[in-house]
Coordinates of C-alpha atoms in Angstrom, one line a residue:
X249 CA 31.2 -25.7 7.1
X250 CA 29.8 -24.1 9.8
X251 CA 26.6 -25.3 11.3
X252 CA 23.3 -23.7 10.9
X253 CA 21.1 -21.7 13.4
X254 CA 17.8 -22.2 12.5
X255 CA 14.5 -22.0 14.3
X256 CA 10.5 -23.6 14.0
X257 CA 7.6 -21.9 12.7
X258 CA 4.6 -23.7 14.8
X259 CA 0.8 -23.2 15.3
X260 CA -0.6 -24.8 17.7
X261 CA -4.1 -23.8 20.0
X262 CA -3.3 -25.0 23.7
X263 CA -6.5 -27.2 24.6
X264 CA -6.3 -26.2 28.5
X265 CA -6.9 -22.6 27.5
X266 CA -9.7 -23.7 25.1
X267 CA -11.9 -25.6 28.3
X268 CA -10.7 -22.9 30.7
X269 CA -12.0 -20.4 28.1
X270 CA -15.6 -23.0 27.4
X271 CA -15.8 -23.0 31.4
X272 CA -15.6 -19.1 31.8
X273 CA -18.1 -18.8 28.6
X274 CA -20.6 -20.9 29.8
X275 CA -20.9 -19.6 33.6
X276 CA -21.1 -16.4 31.9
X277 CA -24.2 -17.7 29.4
X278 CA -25.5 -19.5 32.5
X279 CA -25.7 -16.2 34.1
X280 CA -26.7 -13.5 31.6
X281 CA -30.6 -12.7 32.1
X282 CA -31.2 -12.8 28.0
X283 CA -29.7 -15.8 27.6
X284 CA -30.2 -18.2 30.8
X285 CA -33.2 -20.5 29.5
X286 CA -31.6 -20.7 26.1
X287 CA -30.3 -24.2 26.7
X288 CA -27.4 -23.3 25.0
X289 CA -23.9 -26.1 25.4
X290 CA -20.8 -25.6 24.5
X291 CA -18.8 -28.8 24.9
X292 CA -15.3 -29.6 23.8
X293 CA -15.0 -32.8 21.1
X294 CA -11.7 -34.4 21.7
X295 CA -8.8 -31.9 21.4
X296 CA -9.8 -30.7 17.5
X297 CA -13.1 -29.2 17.6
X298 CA -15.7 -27.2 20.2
X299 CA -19.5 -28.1 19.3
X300 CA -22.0 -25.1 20.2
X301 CA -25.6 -26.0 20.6
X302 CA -28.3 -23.4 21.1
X303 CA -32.1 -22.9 20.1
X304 CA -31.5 -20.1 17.3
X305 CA -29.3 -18.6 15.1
X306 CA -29.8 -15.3 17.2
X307 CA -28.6 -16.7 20.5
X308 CA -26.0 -19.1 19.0
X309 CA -24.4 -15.7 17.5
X310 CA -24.2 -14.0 21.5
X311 CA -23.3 -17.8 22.4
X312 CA -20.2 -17.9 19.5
X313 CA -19.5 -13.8 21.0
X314 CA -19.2 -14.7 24.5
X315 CA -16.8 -17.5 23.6
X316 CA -14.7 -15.5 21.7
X317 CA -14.0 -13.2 24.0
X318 CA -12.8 -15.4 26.4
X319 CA -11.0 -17.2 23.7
X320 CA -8.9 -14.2 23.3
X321 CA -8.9 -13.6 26.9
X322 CA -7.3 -17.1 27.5
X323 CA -4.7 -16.3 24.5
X324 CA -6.5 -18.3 22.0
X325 CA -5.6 -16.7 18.8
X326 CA -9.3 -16.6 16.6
X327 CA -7.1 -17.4 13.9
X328 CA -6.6 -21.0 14.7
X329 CA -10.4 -21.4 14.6
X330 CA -12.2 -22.7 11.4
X331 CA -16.3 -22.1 11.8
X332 CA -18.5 -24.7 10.1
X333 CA -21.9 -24.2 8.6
X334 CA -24.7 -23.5 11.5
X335 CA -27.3 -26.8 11.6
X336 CA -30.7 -27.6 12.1
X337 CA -30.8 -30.0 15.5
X338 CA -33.3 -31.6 17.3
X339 CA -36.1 -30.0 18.7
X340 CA -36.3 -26.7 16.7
X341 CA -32.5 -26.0 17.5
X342 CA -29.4 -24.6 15.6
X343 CA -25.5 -26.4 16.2
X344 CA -22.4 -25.2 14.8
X345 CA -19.1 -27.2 15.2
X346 CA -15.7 -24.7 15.3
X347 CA -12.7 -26.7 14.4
X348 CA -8.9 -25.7 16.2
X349 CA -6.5 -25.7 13.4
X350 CA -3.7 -27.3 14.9
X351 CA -0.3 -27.2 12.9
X352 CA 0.1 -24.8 9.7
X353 CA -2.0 -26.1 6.5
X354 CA -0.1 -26.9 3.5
X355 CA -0.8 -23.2 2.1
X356 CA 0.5 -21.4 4.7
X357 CA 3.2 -23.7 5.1
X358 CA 3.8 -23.2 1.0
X359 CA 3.3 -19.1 1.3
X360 CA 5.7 -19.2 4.6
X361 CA 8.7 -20.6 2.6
X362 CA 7.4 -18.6 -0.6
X363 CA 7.7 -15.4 1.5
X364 CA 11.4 -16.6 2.8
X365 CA 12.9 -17.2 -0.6
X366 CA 11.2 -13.6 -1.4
X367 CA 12.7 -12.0 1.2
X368 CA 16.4 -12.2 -0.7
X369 CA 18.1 -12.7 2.7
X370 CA 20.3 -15.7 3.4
X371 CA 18.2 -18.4 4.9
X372 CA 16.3 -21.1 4.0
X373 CA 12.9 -22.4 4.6
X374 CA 12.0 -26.1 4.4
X375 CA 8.6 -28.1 5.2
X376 CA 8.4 -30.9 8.0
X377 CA 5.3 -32.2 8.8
X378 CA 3.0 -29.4 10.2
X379 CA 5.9 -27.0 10.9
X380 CA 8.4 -25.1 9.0
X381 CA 12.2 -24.8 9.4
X382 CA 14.2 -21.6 8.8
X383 CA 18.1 -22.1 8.8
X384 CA 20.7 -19.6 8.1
X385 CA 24.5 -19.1 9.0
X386 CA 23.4 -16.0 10.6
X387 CA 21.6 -15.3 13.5
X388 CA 20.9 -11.7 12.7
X389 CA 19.2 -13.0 9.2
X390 CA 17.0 -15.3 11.6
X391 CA 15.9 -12.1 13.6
X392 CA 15.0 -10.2 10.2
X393 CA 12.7 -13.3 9.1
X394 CA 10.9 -13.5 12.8
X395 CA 10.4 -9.7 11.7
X396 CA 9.3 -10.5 8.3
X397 CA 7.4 -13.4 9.1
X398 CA 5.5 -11.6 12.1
X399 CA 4.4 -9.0 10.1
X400 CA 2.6 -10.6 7.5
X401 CA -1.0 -12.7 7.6
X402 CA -0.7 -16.2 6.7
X403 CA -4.2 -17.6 8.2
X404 CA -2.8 -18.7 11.6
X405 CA -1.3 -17.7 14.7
X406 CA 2.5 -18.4 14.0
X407 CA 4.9 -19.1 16.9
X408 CA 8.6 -19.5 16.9
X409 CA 9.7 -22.1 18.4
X410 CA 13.4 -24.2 18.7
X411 CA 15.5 -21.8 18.3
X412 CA 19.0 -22.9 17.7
X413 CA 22.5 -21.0 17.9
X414 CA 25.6 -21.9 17.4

């Protein structure tokens, strides 16, 4: 039997880019005229989740704006991010916490493999972890999936990864 080519289906937000992206959104807050006495933070929380801090919804909306522009600037797919409910803070101000969906959820993961087995071509998809597998004899089948697989939305920013070839 000849052995497989196969290749990883990934999603993963690269936390460098996120704090280069916080540092270039906050000089730029810092610096705006409308928005320079907001007190408005952005910090990171571990590698999972940015925290934003302002003193209303209003500015916390231009604050969230200006981040995701350098977000996307920095190669941060706005895919990967998962918005919580704005807050009531201390004194009179608004937080929101935006988590960074690392891995691909158990639905995509589910709709990926679903959308492989559709697909009629000969390969295989198979769920490890936070990642999914795609094997087949032949390379040229992997290539169609990439295709496939690329060209539909599945609630993250997928990325091929491992690819093996015999």
């Amino acid at each position: 039997m000849a052995a497989d080519n196969s290749f990883d289906v990934v999603s993963k937000v690269e936390v460098q880019e996120v704090k280069n992206a916080l540092d270039q959104a906050t000089k730029e807050v810092n610096a705006r005229f409308d928005l320079k006495n907001s007190k408005s933070t952005m910090t990171l929380e571990g590698n999972d989740a940015i925290q934003l801090a302002s003193q209303d919804e209003y500015t916390l909306k231009a604050v969230t704006d200006i981040l995701q522009q350098k977000l996307v600037k920095r190669g941060v797919s706005l895919k990967n991010l998962e918005y919580e409910k704005i807050e009531p803070a201390s004194n009179s101000s608004v937080r929101q916490k935006i988590k960074l969906k690392q891995g691909i959820t158990g639905d995509a993961a589910k709709k990926i493999t679903a959308a492989v087995k559709d697909s009629k071509l000969k390969a295989q998809a198979s769920i490890q972890g936070d990642t999914v597998r795609v094997t087949s004899k032949d390379r040229d089948v992997l290539q169609q999936i990439i295709a496939l697989l690329r060209g539909k939305d599945f609630g993250v920013e997928l990325q091929f990864t491992n690819y093996r070839s015999n």
